[in-house]
Coordinates of C-alpha atoms in Angstrom, one line a residue:
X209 CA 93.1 81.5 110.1
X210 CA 91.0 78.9 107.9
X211 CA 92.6 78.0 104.7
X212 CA 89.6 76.0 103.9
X213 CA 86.9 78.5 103.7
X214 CA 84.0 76.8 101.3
X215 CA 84.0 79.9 99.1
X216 CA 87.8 79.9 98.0
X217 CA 87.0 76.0 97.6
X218 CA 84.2 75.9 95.4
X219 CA 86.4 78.5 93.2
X220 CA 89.3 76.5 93.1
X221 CA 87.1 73.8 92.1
X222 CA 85.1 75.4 89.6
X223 CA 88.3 76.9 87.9
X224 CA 90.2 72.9 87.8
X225 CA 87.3 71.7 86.5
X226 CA 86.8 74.2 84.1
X227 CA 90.5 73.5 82.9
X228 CA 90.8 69.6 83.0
X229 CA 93.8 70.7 85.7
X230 CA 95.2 67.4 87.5
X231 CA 93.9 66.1 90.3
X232 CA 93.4 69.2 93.5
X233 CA 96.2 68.9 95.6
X234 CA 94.0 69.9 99.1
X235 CA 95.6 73.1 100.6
X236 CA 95.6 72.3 104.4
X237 CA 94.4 74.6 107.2
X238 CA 96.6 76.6 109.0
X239 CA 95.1 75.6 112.4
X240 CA 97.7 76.4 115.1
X241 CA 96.1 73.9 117.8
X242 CA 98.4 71.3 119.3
X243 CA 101.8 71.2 117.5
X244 CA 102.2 67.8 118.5
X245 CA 99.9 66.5 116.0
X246 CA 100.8 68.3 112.9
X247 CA 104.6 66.8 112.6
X248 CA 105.8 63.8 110.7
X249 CA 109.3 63.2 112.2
X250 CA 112.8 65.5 111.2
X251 CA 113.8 64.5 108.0
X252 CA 116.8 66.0 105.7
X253 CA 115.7 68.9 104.4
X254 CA 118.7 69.6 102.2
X255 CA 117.5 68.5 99.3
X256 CA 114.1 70.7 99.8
X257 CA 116.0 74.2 100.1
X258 CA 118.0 73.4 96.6
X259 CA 114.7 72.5 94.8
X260 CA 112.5 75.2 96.3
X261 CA 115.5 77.9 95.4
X262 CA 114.9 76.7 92.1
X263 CA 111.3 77.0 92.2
X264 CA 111.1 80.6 93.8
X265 CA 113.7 81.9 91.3
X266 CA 111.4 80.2 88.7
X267 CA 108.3 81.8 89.4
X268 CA 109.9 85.3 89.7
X269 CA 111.4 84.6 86.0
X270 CA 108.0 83.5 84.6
X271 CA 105.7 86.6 86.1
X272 CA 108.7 89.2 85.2
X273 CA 108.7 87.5 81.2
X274 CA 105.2 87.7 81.2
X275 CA 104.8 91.3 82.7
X276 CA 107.6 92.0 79.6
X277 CA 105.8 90.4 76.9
X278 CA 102.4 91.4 77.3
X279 CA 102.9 94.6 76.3
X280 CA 103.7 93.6 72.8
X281 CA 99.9 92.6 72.2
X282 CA 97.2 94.0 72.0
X283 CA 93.7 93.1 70.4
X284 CA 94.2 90.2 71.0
X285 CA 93.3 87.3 73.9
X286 CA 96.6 88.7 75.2
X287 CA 95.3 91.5 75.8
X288 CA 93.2 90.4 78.8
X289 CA 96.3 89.2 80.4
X290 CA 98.2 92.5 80.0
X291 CA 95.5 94.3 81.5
X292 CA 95.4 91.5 84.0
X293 CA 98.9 92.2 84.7
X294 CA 98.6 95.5 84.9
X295 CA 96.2 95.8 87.7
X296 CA 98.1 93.0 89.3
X297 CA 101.8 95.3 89.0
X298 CA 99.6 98.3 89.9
X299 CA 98.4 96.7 93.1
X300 CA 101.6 95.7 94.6
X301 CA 103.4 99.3 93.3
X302 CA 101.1 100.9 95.7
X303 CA 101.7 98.3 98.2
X304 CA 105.0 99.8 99.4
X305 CA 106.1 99.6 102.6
X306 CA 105.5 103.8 103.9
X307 CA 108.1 103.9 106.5
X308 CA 110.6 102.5 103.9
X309 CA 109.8 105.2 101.4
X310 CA 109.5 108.0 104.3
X311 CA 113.6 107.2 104.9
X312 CA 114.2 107.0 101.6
X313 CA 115.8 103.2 102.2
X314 CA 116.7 102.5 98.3
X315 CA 118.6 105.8 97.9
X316 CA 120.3 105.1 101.1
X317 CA 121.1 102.0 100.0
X318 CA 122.8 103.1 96.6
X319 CA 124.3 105.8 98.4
X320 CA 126.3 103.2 100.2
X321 CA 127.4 101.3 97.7
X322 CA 128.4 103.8 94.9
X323 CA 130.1 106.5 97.0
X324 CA 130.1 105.3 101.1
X325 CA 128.6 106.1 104.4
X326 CA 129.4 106.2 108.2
X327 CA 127.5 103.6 110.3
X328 CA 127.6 104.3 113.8
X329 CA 126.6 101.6 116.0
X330 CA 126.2 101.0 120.0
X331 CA 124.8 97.8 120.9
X332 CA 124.5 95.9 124.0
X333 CA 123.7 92.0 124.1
X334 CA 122.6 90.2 126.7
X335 CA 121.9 86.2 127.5
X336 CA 121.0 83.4 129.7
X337 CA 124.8 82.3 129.3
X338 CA 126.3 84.9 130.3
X339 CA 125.0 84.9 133.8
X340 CA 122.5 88.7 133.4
X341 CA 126.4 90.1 131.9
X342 CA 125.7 92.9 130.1
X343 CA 128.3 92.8 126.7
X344 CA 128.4 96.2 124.7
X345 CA 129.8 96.3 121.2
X346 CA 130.3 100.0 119.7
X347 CA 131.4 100.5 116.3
X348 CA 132.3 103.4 114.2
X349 CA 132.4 102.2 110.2
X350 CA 133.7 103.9 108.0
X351 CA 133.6 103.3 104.0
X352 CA 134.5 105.7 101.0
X353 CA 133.9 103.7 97.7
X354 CA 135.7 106.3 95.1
X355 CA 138.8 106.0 96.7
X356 CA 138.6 102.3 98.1
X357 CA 139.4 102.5 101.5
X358 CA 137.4 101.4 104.8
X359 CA 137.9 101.3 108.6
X360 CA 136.8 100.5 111.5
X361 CA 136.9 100.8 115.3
X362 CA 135.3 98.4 117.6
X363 CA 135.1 98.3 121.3
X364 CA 133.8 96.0 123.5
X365 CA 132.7 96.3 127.0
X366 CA 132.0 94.2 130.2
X367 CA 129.7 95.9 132.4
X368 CA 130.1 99.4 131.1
X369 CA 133.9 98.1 131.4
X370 CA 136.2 98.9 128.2
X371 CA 137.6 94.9 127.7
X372 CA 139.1 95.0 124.3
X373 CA 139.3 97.3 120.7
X374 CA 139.4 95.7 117.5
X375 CA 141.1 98.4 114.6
X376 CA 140.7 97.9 110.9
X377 CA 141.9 99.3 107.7
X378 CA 141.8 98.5 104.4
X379 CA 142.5 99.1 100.8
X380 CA 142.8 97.5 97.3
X381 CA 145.5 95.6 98.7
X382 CA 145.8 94.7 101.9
X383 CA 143.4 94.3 105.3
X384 CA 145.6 96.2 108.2
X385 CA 144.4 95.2 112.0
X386 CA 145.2 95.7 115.5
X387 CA 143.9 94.5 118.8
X388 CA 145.8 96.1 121.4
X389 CA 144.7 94.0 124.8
X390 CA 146.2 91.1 123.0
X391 CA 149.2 92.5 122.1
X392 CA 148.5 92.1 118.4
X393 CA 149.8 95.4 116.5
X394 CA 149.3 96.7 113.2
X395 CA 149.1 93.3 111.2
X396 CA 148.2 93.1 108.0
X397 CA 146.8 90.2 105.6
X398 CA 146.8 90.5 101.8
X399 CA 143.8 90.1 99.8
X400 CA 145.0 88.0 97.2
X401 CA 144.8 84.0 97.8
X402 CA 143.9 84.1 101.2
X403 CA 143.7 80.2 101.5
X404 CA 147.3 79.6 100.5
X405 CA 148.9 82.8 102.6
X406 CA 147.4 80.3 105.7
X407 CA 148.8 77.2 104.3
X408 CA 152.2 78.4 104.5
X409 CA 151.6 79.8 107.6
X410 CA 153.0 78.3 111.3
X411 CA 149.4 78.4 112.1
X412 CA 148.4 75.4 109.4
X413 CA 151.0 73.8 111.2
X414 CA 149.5 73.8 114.2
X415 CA 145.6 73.5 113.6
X416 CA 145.8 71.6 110.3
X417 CA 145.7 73.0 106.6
X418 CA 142.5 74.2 104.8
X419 CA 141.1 72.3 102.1
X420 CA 139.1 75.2 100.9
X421 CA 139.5 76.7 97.7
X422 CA 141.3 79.6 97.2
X423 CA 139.5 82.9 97.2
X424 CA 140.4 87.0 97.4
X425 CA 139.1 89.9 99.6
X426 CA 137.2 91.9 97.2
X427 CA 135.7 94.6 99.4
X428 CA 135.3 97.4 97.2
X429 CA 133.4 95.5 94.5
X430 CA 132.0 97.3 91.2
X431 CA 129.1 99.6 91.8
X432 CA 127.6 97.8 88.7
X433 CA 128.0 94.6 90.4
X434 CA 127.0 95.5 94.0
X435 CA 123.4 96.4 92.3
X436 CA 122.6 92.9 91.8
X437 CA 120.5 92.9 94.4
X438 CA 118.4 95.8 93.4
X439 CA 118.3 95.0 89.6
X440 CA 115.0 92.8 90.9
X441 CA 113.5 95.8 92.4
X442 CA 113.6 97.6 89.1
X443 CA 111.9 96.3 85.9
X444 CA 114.4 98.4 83.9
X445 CA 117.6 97.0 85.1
X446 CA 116.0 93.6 84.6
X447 CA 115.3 93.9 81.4
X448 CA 118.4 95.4 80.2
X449 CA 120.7 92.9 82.1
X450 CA 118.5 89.9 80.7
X451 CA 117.2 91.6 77.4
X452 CA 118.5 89.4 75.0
X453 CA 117.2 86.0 77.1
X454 CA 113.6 87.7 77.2
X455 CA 113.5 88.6 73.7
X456 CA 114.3 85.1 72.8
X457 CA 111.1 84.0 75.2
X458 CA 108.5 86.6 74.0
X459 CA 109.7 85.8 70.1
X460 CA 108.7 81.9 71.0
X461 CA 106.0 82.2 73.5
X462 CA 101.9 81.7 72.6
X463 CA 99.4 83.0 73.6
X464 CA 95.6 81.8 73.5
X465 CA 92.3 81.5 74.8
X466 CA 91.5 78.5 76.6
X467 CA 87.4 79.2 77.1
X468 CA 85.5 82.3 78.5
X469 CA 87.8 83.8 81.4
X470 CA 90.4 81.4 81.0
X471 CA 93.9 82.5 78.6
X472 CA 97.2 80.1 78.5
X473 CA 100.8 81.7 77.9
X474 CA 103.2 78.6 76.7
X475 CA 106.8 79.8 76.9
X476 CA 109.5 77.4 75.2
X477 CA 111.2 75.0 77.8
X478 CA 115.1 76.3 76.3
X479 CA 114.4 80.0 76.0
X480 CA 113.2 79.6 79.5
X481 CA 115.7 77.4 80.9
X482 CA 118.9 79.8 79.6
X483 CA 117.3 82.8 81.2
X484 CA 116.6 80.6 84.8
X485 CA 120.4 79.9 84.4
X486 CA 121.2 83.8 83.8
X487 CA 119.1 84.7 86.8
X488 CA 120.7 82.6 89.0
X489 CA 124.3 83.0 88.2
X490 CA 123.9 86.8 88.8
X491 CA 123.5 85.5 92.8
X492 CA 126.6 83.6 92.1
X493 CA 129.2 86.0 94.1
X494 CA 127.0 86.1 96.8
X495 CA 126.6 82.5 97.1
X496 CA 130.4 81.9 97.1
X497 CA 130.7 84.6 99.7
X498 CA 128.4 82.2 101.9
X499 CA 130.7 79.4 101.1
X500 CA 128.0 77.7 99.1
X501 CA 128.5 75.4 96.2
X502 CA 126.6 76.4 92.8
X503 CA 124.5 73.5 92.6
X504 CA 122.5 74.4 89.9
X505 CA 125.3 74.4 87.8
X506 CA 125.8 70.5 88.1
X507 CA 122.3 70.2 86.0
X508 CA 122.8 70.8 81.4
X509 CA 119.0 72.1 81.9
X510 CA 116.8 73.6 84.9
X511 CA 114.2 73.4 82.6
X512 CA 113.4 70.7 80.6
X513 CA 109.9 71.0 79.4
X514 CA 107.7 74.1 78.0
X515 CA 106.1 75.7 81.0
X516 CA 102.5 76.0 80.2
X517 CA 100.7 78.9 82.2
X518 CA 96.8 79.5 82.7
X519 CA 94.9 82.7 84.1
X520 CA 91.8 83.0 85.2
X521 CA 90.5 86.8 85.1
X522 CA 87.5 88.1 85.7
X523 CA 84.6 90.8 84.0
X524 CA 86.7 93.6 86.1
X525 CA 90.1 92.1 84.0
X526 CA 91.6 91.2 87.8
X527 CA 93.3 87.9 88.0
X528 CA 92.0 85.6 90.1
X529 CA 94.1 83.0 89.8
X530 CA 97.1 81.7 88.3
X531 CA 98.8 78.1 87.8
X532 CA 100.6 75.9 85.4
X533 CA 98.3 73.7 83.8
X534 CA 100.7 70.6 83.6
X535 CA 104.1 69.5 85.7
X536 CA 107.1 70.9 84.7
X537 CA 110.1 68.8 84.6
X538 CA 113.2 70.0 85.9
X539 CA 116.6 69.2 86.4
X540 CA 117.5 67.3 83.5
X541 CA 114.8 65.6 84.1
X542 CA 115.1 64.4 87.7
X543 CA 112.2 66.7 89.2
X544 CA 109.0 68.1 88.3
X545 CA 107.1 71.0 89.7
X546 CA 103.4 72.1 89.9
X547 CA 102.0 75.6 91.5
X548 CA 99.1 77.6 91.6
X549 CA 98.5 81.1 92.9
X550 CA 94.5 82.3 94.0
X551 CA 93.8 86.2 94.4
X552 CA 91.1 86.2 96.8
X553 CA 90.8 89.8 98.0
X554 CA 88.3 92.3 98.4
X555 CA 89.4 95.6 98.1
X556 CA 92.3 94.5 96.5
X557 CA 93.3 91.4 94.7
X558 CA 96.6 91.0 96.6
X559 CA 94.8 91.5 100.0
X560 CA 94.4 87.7 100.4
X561 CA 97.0 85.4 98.4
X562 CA 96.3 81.5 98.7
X563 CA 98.5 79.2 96.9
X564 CA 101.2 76.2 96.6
X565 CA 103.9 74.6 95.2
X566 CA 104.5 70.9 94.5
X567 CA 108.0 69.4 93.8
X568 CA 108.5 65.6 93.4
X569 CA 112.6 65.8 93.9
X570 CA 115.4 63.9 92.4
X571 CA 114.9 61.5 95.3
X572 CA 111.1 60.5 94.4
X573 CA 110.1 62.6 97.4
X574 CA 107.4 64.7 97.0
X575 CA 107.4 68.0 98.6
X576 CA 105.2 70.9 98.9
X577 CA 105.2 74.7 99.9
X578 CA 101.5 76.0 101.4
X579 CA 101.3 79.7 101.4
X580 CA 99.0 82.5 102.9
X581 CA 99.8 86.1 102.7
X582 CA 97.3 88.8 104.6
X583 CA 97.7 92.4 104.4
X584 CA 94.6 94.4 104.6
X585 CA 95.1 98.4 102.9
X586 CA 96.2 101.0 105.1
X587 CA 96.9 104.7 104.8
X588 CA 100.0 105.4 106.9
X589 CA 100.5 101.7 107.9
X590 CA 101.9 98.2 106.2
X591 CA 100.5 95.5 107.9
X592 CA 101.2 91.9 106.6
X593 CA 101.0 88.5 107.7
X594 CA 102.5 85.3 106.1
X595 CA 102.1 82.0 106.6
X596 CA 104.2 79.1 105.5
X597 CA 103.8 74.9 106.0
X598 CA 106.3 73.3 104.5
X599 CA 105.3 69.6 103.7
X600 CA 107.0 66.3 102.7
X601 CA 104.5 63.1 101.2
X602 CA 102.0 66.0 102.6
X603 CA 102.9 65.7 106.5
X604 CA 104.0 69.1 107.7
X605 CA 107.7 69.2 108.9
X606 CA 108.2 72.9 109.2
X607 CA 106.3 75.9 109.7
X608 CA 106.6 79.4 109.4
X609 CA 104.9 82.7 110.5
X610 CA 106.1 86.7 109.7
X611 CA 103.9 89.3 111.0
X612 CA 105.4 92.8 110.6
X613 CA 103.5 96.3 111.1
X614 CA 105.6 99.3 109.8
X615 CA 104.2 102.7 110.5
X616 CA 105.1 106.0 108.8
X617 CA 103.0 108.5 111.0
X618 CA 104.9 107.0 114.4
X619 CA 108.3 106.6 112.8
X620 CA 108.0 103.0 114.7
X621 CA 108.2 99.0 112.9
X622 CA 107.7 95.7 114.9
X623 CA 108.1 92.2 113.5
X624 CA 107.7 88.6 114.5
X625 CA 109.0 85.5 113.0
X626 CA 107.8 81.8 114.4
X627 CA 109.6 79.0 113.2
X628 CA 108.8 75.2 114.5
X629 CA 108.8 72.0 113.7
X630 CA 108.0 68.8 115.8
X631 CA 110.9 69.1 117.9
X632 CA 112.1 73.1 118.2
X633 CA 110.0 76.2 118.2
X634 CA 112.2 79.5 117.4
X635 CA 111.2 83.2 117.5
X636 CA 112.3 86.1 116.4
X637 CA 111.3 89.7 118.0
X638 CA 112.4 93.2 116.4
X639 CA 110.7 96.0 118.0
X640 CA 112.3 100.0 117.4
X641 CA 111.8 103.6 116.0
X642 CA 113.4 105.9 113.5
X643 CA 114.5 109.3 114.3
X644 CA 116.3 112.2 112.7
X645 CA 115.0 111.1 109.4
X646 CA 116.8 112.8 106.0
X647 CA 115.0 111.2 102.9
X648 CA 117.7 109.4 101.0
X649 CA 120.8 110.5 103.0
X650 CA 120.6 109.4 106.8
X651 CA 118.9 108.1 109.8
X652 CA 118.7 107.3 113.3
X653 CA 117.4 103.4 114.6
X654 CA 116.5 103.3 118.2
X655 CA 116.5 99.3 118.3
X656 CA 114.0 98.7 121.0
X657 CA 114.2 94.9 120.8
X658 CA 116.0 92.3 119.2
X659 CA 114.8 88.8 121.2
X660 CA 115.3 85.8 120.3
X661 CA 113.0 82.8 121.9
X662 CA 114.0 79.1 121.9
X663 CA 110.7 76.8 123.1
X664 CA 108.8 80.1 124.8
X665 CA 112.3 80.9 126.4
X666 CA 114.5 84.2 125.5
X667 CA 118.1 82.7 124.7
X668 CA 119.6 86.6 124.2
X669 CA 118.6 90.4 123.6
X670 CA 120.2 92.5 121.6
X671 CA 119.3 96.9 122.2
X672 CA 121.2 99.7 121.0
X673 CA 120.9 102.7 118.6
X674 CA 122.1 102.6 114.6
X675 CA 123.2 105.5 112.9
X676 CA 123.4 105.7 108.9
X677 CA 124.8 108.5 107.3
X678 CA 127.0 110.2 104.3
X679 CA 130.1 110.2 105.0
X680 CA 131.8 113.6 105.7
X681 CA 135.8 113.3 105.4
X682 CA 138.7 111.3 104.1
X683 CA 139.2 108.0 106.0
X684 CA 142.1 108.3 108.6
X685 CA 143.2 104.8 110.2
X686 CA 145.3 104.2 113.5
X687 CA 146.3 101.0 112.2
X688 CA 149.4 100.5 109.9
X689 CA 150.7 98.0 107.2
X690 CA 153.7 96.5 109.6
X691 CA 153.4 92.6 110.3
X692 CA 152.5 90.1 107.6
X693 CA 150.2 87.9 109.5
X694 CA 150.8 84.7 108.0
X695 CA 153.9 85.1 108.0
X696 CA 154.4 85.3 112.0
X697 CA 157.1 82.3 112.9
X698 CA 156.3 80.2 115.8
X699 CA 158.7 82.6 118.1
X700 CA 156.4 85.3 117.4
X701 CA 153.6 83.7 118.5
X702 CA 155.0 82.4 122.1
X703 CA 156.5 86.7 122.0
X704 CA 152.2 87.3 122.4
X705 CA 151.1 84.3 124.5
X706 CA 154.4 85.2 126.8
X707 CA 152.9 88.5 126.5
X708 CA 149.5 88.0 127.4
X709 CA 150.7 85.8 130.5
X710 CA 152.3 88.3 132.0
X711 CA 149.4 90.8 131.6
X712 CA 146.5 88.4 132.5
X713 CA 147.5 85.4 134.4
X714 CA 146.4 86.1 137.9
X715 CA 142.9 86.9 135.8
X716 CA 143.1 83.5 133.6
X717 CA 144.4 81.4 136.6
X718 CA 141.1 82.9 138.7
X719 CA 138.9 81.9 135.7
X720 CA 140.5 78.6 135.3

């Protein structure tokens, strides 16, 4: 794959040139020779992930706002932009995934978090550990949103032999739980201030208190929150979420023509920067959920400088490229950030995407994303291949490749996904079919293949079936409210160990 083809050059070329851009930052091939050469040694990358979750989130904001404003113009040299937009939007509309829309997955998504579903799962996992032992994991899931109530009842197995069952229930209040082979019956935990109900617990005493902070269960969240997520699928819930941060930026944006073929959009730096903030606090639950700190919100600004956009379009009114024509600065002032985006395809713009990003950190380091994206038009197919180097004072120290091929006339996806530096190389296989497709409502996964590979060797396999559907009935647990978990005293615990002893010693001692 060369990313240095002398036609794409001369382009880029002739469009910085034409623009008085800053010096070309070379885009460097994607050559997969020797991986020994092509890695600087591991560094932190801590800092990169932070600044380049910034930058992603970024660039969504800015193509979204200028999608938005360019309908308000017309006549104008706007109106090459909103044309070029429009071709652009229209291109990767039609660019949905087949398979996806044959199942219906959006709907079936919604469907799950607004009323319920049953998931059905039978899995079986397998790896080098474990000696060729074959683990299975069934699960039946079971989730009715109106009424607030879930269960669920997992099994596992040892060799097609039943080993343990994991029961779970719970409500607006409480999460009920029992796992019989260990002699654990019908506990319960409440979902208020879970932190504290295991400080004052005899197991704090024993393996040390949490510093964490507090948090609640809250696993029947608001339909209107749980479509977070999807509110960046849909240009509609966007907009109304985030109207009155995009009016403010299309009231103070300008727009003008640089020279022939060439327009700037200039959108004001604290418009900009409030509805960066917006955009990322609406991840905010999610992140907590991950036990992640909210970084971003340690910075007064995100944005600390107008953001200054050029286009290049052509006679046709595709766009061909687009960049910012100066650094941003970011982070009250700590950072700076330059990208550029080339639309290089044939049939289609979006056929061939070339393009980077450039960050010089808070700690004077500069780093830089290198991206290629192939997917060549297909009837009845999605075919796509990405390509990502990850750079730091421009030596590569990570690299990633996705290749996924989903087809709607065999009902069958595949993916791959590389990832290496200069001391691991990791792969991910996912290989399966779809059956007993209803558009919108359920279906069937036959998961072929789930490998993973650690330097060219598989670590564990994962193969089973998946089953998504509506669900039919009111929930009905086994498990009961009885036992306040945390509140167990140091007798009850040695009642279960004593317990478990009797029923599994000869097998612990033999183990042992």
């Amino acid at each position: 794959m060369d990313f240095n083809q002398q036609k794409d050059e001369n382009k880029a070329e002739d469009f910085r040139n034409q623009n008085n851009v800053q010096e070309e930052i070379p885009i460097p091939e994607f050559s997969y020779g020797p991986r020994e050469q092509m890695y600087a040694p591991q560094q932190k990358k801590g800092t990169a992930v932070k600044i380049l979750t910034a930058v992603v989130s970024l660039i969504v904001v800015i193509f979204i706002a200028i999608g938005i404003a360019v309908v308000y113009f017309r006549n104008t040299p706007a109106y090459r932009i909103g044309k070029g937009i429009q071709n652009l939007s229209k291109e990767i509309q039609e660019n949905r995934n087949p398979l996806a829309d044959k199942v219906g997955v959006e709907e079936i998504l919604l469907m799950m978090v607004e009323e319920g579903s049953h998931v059905s799962t039978r899995m079986d996992f397998t790896a080098d550990d474990l000696f060729g032992t074959t683990i299975g994991i069934d699960t039946d899931y079971f989730k009715d949103v109106k009424r607030k109530e879930l269960s669920t009842d997992t099994s596992i197995s040892v060799m097609n032999y039943n080993f343990a069952h994991l029961k779970v229930y719970a409500d607006e209040e409480a999460l009920s739980f029992s796992i019989p082979e260990l002699f654990i019956e019908d506990m319960y935990i409440d979902n208020e201030n879970i932190v504290s109900q295991y400080n004052q617990s005899f197991l704090a005493e024993v393996t040390g208190r949490s510093e964490m902070e507090d948090f609640s269960l809250d696993l029947f969240a608001d339909a209107e929150e749980g479509l977070s997520l999807r509110e960046w699928q849909s240009l509609d819930r966007f907009t109304k979420r985030y109207e009155e941060d995009i009016e403010a930026c299309r009231d103070k944006m300008v727009m003008e023509k640089v020279e022939k073929g060439v327009y700037r959009i200039i959108y004001p730096a604290r418009e900009m920067d409030r509805l960066l903030k917006g955009l990322m606090s609406s991840y905010e639950s999610i992140y907590e959920m991950a036990g992640e700190d909210m970084w971003w919100e340690e910075y007064d600004s995100l944005i600390d400088s107008d953001i200054e956009i050029l286009f290049e379009i052509n006679r046709e009114n595709r766009i061909e490229s687009i960049s910012f024509e100066g650094p941003i600065t970011m982070m009250d002032g700590e950072a700076e950030m330059e990208a550029e985006l080339h639309f290089l395809g044939d049939a289609r713009s979006i056929d061939k995407v070339q393009g980077e990003i450039v960050v010089e950190g808070i700690d004077g380091v500069e780093r830089s994303v290198h991206l290629q994206i192939l997917q060549p038009p297909l009837d009845d197919c999605l075919e796509m291949e990405l390509d990502l180097d990850l750079m730091e004072e421009k030596e590569s120290i990570l690299r990633v490749k996705y290749e996924m091929e989903s087809d709607a006339d065999r009902d069958e996806f595949e993916l791959n996904l590389s990832v290496w530096d200069d001391s691991d190389d990791m792969e991910l296989i996912v290989k399966g079919n779809l059956d007993d497709i209803v558009k919108g409502q359920s279906v069937e996964l036959d998961l072929e293949e789930l490998a993973f590979f650690m330097d060219g060797e598989e670590q564990c396999k994962v193969t089973g079936e998946i089953l998504i559907e509506p669900l039919q009935e009111e929930i009905a647990s086994e498990v009961r409210k009885e036992t306040a978990f945390f509140e167990m005293t140091e007798g009850d615990w040695l009642t279960i160990l004593y317990k478990i002893s009797d029923a599994y010693g000869s097998m612990l001692d033999y183990l042992w």
